[in-house]
Amino acid sequence: MSTTNTELCSKESSMMAPTESPIVHLASRGISPVILLIGMYVFFHGHYSPGGGFQGGVLLAAAILLLRLSLGTSLSQPVMPSWITLRLSALGALIFAGIGLVSIFFGGNFLDYHYLPMPWLEPAYLRYYGILLVEVGVTITVMTTLVAIYDDLLGC
Amino acid sequence: MKTLQYLLLLAFLGILIVAVTNLPPRGDVTAPVHQHVNPAGTPVAGTYFIQHAYEDTRTPNMVTVILADYRAFDTLGEVIVVFAGGIACFFILNLGRRKP
């Protein structure tokens, strides 16, 4: 499946015409890591300020899509390969549901972080880290789904 | 016509600013919204969330606590919806391309 994907991506179709301008290349390659950094900040600061999984995931996806738009799909494959996007999206949803299942296996209700198997933490901090783990799943799903839809439009 | 549009926008901006400055501060338990009593005679759940969110989870952001802890099942549904949208786009957009 990955071989057909690379074949498809190597053919530059009409929709994915990458620009030749060095200014656009340099600017997008300079701005994209900054957007990634802001995305990570928004995600990890969701406990203390407005932010969280959905917003951080959208910012991370915006950084990758900027590279996809300016460099072309085949050149921006090392940032996030096309074949991995939908699998990572499923993984994010599995992380979220898996945390709920883990707390069922250890004697609680579904998504009751109080029962996560980390006995060295007091219950309030268990919930703190439970929220963080759940937001990791949300971020992965939102980021990779947005990139996957763009890649599907181009046929990669 | 343009000036009328700008005047309308300015009036709307003024209304919004007046409305926002009159809002109670975030997390105020004595706000009128949280004084309601449901038909069973107990206060609505928002009061409990505001009073106990920090003690339960040690997370200062109440919105995150409600989204990811008290209403985590709802958020799980939203994530599944996003994932289902990605899967649907994958199948619809690749309908004609996967023929060998």
CSV table of C-alpha atoms in Angstrom, one decimal:
chain,number,residue,atom,x,y,z
A,1,MET,CA,0.0,0.0,0.0
A,2,SER,CA,2.8,2.4,0.8
A,3,THR,CA,4.5,1.7,-2.6
A,4,THR,CA,1.3,2.8,-4.5
A,5,ASN,CA,1.1,5.8,-2.3
A,6,THR,CA,4.6,6.9,-3.2
A,7,GLU,CA,3.9,6.3,-6.9
A,8,LEU,CA,0.8,8.4,-6.7
A,9,CYS,CA,2.6,11.2,-4.8
A,10,SER,CA,5.5,11.3,-7.2
A,11,LYS,CA,3.2,12.3,-10.0
A,12,GLU,CA,2.6,16.0,-9.5
A,13,SER,CA,-1.0,16.5,-10.5
A,14,SER,CA,-2.5,19.8,-11.5
A,15,MET,CA,-3.8,20.5,-8.0
A,16,MET,CA,-0.5,20.1,-6.2
A,17,ALA,CA,1.6,22.5,-8.3
A,18,PRO,CA,4.5,23.5,-5.9
A,19,THR,CA,5.7,26.9,-6.3
A,20,GLU,CA,9.3,27.5,-7.5
A,21,SER,CA,9.7,30.8,-5.6
A,22,PRO,CA,12.6,30.6,-3.1
A,23,ILE,CA,11.0,33.3,-1.0
A,24,VAL,CA,7.8,31.2,-0.5
A,25,HIS,CA,10.0,28.1,0.3
A,26,LEU,CA,12.2,29.9,2.8
A,27,ALA,CA,9.2,31.7,4.5
A,28,SER,CA,7.1,28.6,4.9
A,29,ARG,CA,10.0,26.5,6.1
A,30,GLY,CA,10.8,29.2,8.6
A,31,ILE,CA,7.3,29.8,9.8
A,32,SER,CA,6.2,26.1,10.0
A,33,PRO,CA,8.4,25.2,13.1
A,34,VAL,CA,7.1,28.2,14.9
A,35,ILE,CA,3.5,27.2,14.3
A,36,LEU,CA,4.5,23.7,15.5
A,37,LEU,CA,5.9,25.2,18.7
A,38,ILE,CA,2.8,27.3,19.3
A,39,GLY,CA,0.7,24.2,18.7
A,40,MET,CA,2.6,22.3,21.3
A,41,TYR,CA,2.3,25.2,23.7
A,42,VAL,CA,-1.5,25.5,23.2
A,43,PHE,CA,-1.8,21.7,23.7
A,44,PHE,CA,0.4,21.4,26.9
A,45,HIS,CA,-1.0,24.6,28.4
A,46,GLY,CA,-4.6,23.4,28.1
A,47,HIS,CA,-4.6,22.7,31.8
A,48,TYR,CA,-3.9,26.3,32.7
A,49,SER,CA,-5.2,28.5,29.9
A,50,PRO,CA,-7.6,28.3,27.0
A,51,GLY,CA,-6.4,25.5,24.7
A,52,GLY,CA,-6.3,21.8,24.7
A,53,GLY,CA,-6.4,18.9,22.3
A,54,PHE,CA,-8.6,20.2,19.5
A,55,GLN,CA,-7.0,23.6,19.2
A,56,GLY,CA,-3.5,22.3,19.5
A,57,GLY,CA,-4.2,19.6,17.0
A,58,VAL,CA,-5.5,22.1,14.5
A,59,LEU,CA,-2.4,24.3,14.9
A,60,LEU,CA,0.0,21.3,14.4
A,61,ALA,CA,-2.0,20.3,11.3
A,62,ALA,CA,-1.8,23.9,10.0
A,63,ALA,CA,2.0,23.7,10.2
A,64,ILE,CA,2.2,20.5,8.2
A,65,LEU,CA,-0.4,21.7,5.7
A,66,LEU,CA,1.6,24.9,5.1
A,67,LEU,CA,4.6,22.7,4.1
A,68,ARG,CA,2.3,20.5,2.0
A,69,LEU,CA,1.0,23.6,0.1
A,70,SER,CA,4.3,25.4,-0.5
A,71,LEU,CA,6.8,22.6,-1.0
A,72,GLY,CA,4.4,20.1,-2.7
A,73,THR,CA,3.2,16.8,-1.4
A,74,SER,CA,6.2,14.7,-2.3
A,75,LEU,CA,8.8,17.0,-0.8
A,76,SER,CA,7.0,17.3,2.5
A,77,GLN,CA,6.7,13.6,3.0
A,78,PRO,CA,9.4,13.4,5.6
A,79,VAL,CA,7.4,15.7,8.0
A,80,MET,CA,4.5,13.3,8.0
A,81,PRO,CA,4.2,10.5,5.4
A,82,SER,CA,0.8,10.1,3.7
A,83,TRP,CA,0.5,6.5,4.6
A,84,ILE,CA,0.8,7.0,8.3
A,85,THR,CA,-2.0,9.7,8.7
A,86,LEU,CA,-5.1,7.6,9.0
A,87,ARG,CA,-3.3,5.0,11.1
A,88,LEU,CA,-2.2,7.6,13.5
A,89,SER,CA,-5.8,9.0,13.6
A,90,ALA,CA,-7.1,5.6,14.6
A,91,LEU,CA,-4.3,5.3,17.2
A,92,GLY,CA,-5.4,8.6,18.8
A,93,ALA,CA,-9.0,7.4,19.1
A,94,LEU,CA,-7.7,4.2,20.5
A,95,ILE,CA,-5.6,6.0,23.1
A,96,PHE,CA,-8.7,7.9,24.3
A,97,ALA,CA,-10.9,4.8,24.4
A,98,GLY,CA,-8.0,2.7,25.8
A,99,ILE,CA,-7.7,4.9,28.8
A,100,GLY,CA,-11.3,4.3,29.5
A,101,LEU,CA,-10.9,0.6,29.1
A,102,VAL,CA,-7.8,0.6,31.4
A,103,SER,CA,-9.8,2.2,34.2
A,104,ILE,CA,-12.6,-0.4,33.6
A,105,PHE,CA,-10.0,-3.3,34.0
A,106,PHE,CA,-8.7,-1.8,37.3
A,107,GLY,CA,-12.1,-1.7,38.9
A,108,GLY,CA,-13.7,1.7,38.0
A,109,ASN,CA,-16.2,3.0,35.6
A,110,PHE,CA,-15.5,3.9,31.9
A,111,LEU,CA,-13.1,6.9,31.8
A,112,ASP,CA,-12.8,7.1,35.5
A,113,TYR,CA,-9.2,8.2,35.8
A,114,HIS,CA,-9.2,7.6,39.6
A,115,TYR,CA,-8.5,3.9,38.9
A,116,LEU,CA,-5.6,4.3,36.5
A,117,PRO,CA,-2.7,2.0,37.6
A,118,MET,CA,-0.3,4.7,38.9
A,119,PRO,CA,-0.5,4.0,42.7
A,120,TRP,CA,2.3,6.5,43.6
A,121,LEU,CA,0.1,9.4,42.7
A,122,GLU,CA,-2.7,10.8,44.8
A,123,PRO,CA,-6.2,10.6,43.2
A,124,ALA,CA,-6.4,14.3,42.2
A,125,TYR,CA,-3.1,14.1,40.4
A,126,LEU,CA,-4.2,10.8,38.8
A,127,ARG,CA,-7.1,12.7,37.2
A,128,TYR,CA,-4.6,15.5,36.2
A,129,TYR,CA,-2.5,13.0,34.2
A,130,GLY,CA,-5.6,11.2,33.0
A,131,ILE,CA,-6.8,14.4,31.4
A,132,LEU,CA,-3.3,15.0,29.9
A,133,LEU,CA,-3.2,11.4,28.4
A,134,VAL,CA,-6.7,11.8,26.9
A,135,GLU,CA,-5.8,15.1,25.3
A,136,VAL,CA,-2.8,13.4,23.7
A,137,GLY,CA,-5.2,11.1,21.9
A,138,VAL,CA,-7.4,14.1,20.9
A,139,THR,CA,-4.5,16.0,19.5
A,140,ILE,CA,-3.1,13.0,17.4
A,141,THR,CA,-6.6,12.3,15.9
A,142,VAL,CA,-7.4,15.9,15.0
A,143,MET,CA,-3.9,16.7,13.5
A,144,THR,CA,-3.7,13.6,11.4
A,145,THR,CA,-7.3,13.6,10.2
A,146,LEU,CA,-6.9,17.1,8.8
A,147,VAL,CA,-3.7,16.1,7.0
A,148,ALA,CA,-5.3,12.9,5.8
A,149,ILE,CA,-8.2,14.7,4.2
A,150,TYR,CA,-5.8,17.0,2.3
A,151,ASP,CA,-3.8,14.1,1.1
A,152,ASP,CA,-7.0,12.3,0.0
A,153,LEU,CA,-8.0,15.3,-2.1
A,154,LEU,CA,-4.7,15.0,-4.0
A,155,GLY,CA,-4.9,11.2,-4.3
A,156,CYS,CA,-1.8,10.4,-2.2
B,1,MET,CA,-24.8,52.2,1.9
B,2,LYS,CA,-21.2,51.6,3.0
B,3,THR,CA,-21.5,54.1,5.9
B,4,LEU,CA,-24.8,52.4,7.0
B,5,GLN,CA,-23.0,49.1,7.1
B,6,TYR,CA,-20.1,50.5,9.2
B,7,LEU,CA,-22.6,52.3,11.5
B,8,LEU,CA,-24.4,49.0,12.0
B,9,LEU,CA,-21.2,47.2,12.8
B,10,LEU,CA,-20.2,49.9,15.3
B,11,ALA,CA,-23.5,49.7,17.0
B,12,PHE,CA,-23.3,45.9,17.2
B,13,LEU,CA,-19.8,46.3,18.6
B,14,GLY,CA,-21.0,48.7,21.2
B,15,ILE,CA,-23.8,46.3,22.2
B,16,LEU,CA,-21.3,43.4,22.5
B,17,ILE,CA,-18.9,45.5,24.6
B,18,VAL,CA,-21.7,46.5,27.0
B,19,ALA,CA,-22.9,42.9,27.3
B,20,VAL,CA,-19.4,41.6,27.9
B,21,THR,CA,-18.6,44.1,30.6
B,22,ASN,CA,-21.8,43.3,32.5
B,23,LEU,CA,-21.0,39.5,32.6
B,24,PRO,CA,-20.1,38.1,36.0
B,25,PRO,CA,-16.5,36.9,36.4
B,26,ARG,CA,-15.7,33.4,35.3
B,27,GLY,CA,-16.3,30.8,38.1
B,28,ASP,CA,-18.6,33.1,40.2
B,29,VAL,CA,-20.8,30.8,42.2
B,30,THR,CA,-23.2,33.6,43.1
B,31,ALA,CA,-23.9,34.4,39.4
B,32,PRO,CA,-27.6,34.3,38.5
B,33,VAL,CA,-27.2,31.3,36.3
B,34,HIS,CA,-26.0,29.1,39.2
B,35,GLN,CA,-28.8,30.2,41.5
B,36,HIS,CA,-31.4,28.1,39.7
B,37,VAL,CA,-32.9,25.1,41.3
B,38,ASN,CA,-34.1,22.2,39.2
B,39,PRO,CA,-37.5,20.6,39.6
B,40,ALA,CA,-36.2,18.1,42.1
B,41,GLY,CA,-35.2,20.9,44.5
B,42,THR,CA,-31.4,20.6,44.2
B,43,PRO,CA,-29.1,23.2,42.7
B,44,VAL,CA,-28.0,22.6,39.1
B,45,ALA,CA,-24.8,20.8,38.5
B,46,GLY,CA,-22.8,23.8,37.5
B,47,THR,CA,-22.4,24.9,41.1
B,48,TYR,CA,-20.8,21.5,42.0
B,49,PHE,CA,-18.4,21.7,39.0
B,50,ILE,CA,-17.3,25.2,40.0
B,51,GLN,CA,-16.8,24.4,43.6
B,52,HIS,CA,-15.0,21.1,43.3
B,53,ALA,CA,-13.2,21.2,39.9
B,54,TYR,CA,-9.9,22.2,41.4
B,55,GLU,CA,-10.0,19.9,44.4
B,56,ASP,CA,-10.9,16.9,42.2
B,57,THR,CA,-8.3,17.3,39.6
B,58,ARG,CA,-5.7,19.9,40.6
B,59,THR,CA,-6.3,21.6,37.2
B,60,PRO,CA,-6.9,25.3,37.3
B,61,ASN,CA,-8.8,25.4,34.0
B,62,MET,CA,-12.4,24.5,34.7
B,63,VAL,CA,-13.3,24.1,31.1
B,64,THR,CA,-10.6,21.5,30.5
B,65,VAL,CA,-11.8,19.6,33.6
B,66,ILE,CA,-15.4,19.5,32.4
B,67,LEU,CA,-14.5,18.6,28.8
B,68,ALA,CA,-12.0,15.9,29.6
B,69,ASP,CA,-13.0,14.5,33.0
B,70,TYR,CA,-16.7,15.1,34.0
B,71,ARG,CA,-17.9,14.9,30.4
B,72,ALA,CA,-15.1,12.8,28.9
B,73,PHE,CA,-17.6,10.4,27.2
B,74,ASP,CA,-18.9,13.4,25.2
B,75,THR,CA,-15.4,14.3,24.2
B,76,LEU,CA,-14.7,10.7,23.2
B,77,GLY,CA,-17.8,10.9,20.9
B,78,GLU,CA,-16.4,14.1,19.3
B,79,VAL,CA,-13.1,12.4,18.6
B,80,ILE,CA,-14.8,9.4,17.1
B,81,VAL,CA,-16.8,11.8,14.9
B,82,VAL,CA,-13.6,13.5,13.7
B,83,PHE,CA,-12.1,10.1,13.0
B,84,ALA,CA,-15.2,8.9,11.1
B,85,GLY,CA,-15.1,12.0,9.0
B,86,GLY,CA,-11.5,11.2,8.0
B,87,ILE,CA,-12.4,7.6,7.2
B,88,ALA,CA,-15.4,8.8,5.1
B,89,CYS,CA,-13.3,11.2,3.1
B,90,PHE,CA,-10.7,8.5,2.5
B,91,PHE,CA,-13.3,6.1,1.1
B,92,ILE,CA,-15.3,8.7,-0.9
B,93,LEU,CA,-12.3,10.5,-2.4
B,94,ASN,CA,-10.5,7.2,-3.3
B,95,LEU,CA,-13.5,5.6,-5.0
B,96,GLY,CA,-12.3,5.8,-8.5
B,97,ARG,CA,-8.5,5.8,-7.9
B,98,ARG,CA,-7.9,2.4,-6.4
B,99,LYS,CA,-8.7,0.4,-9.6
B,100,PRO,CA,-5.5,-1.5,-10.7
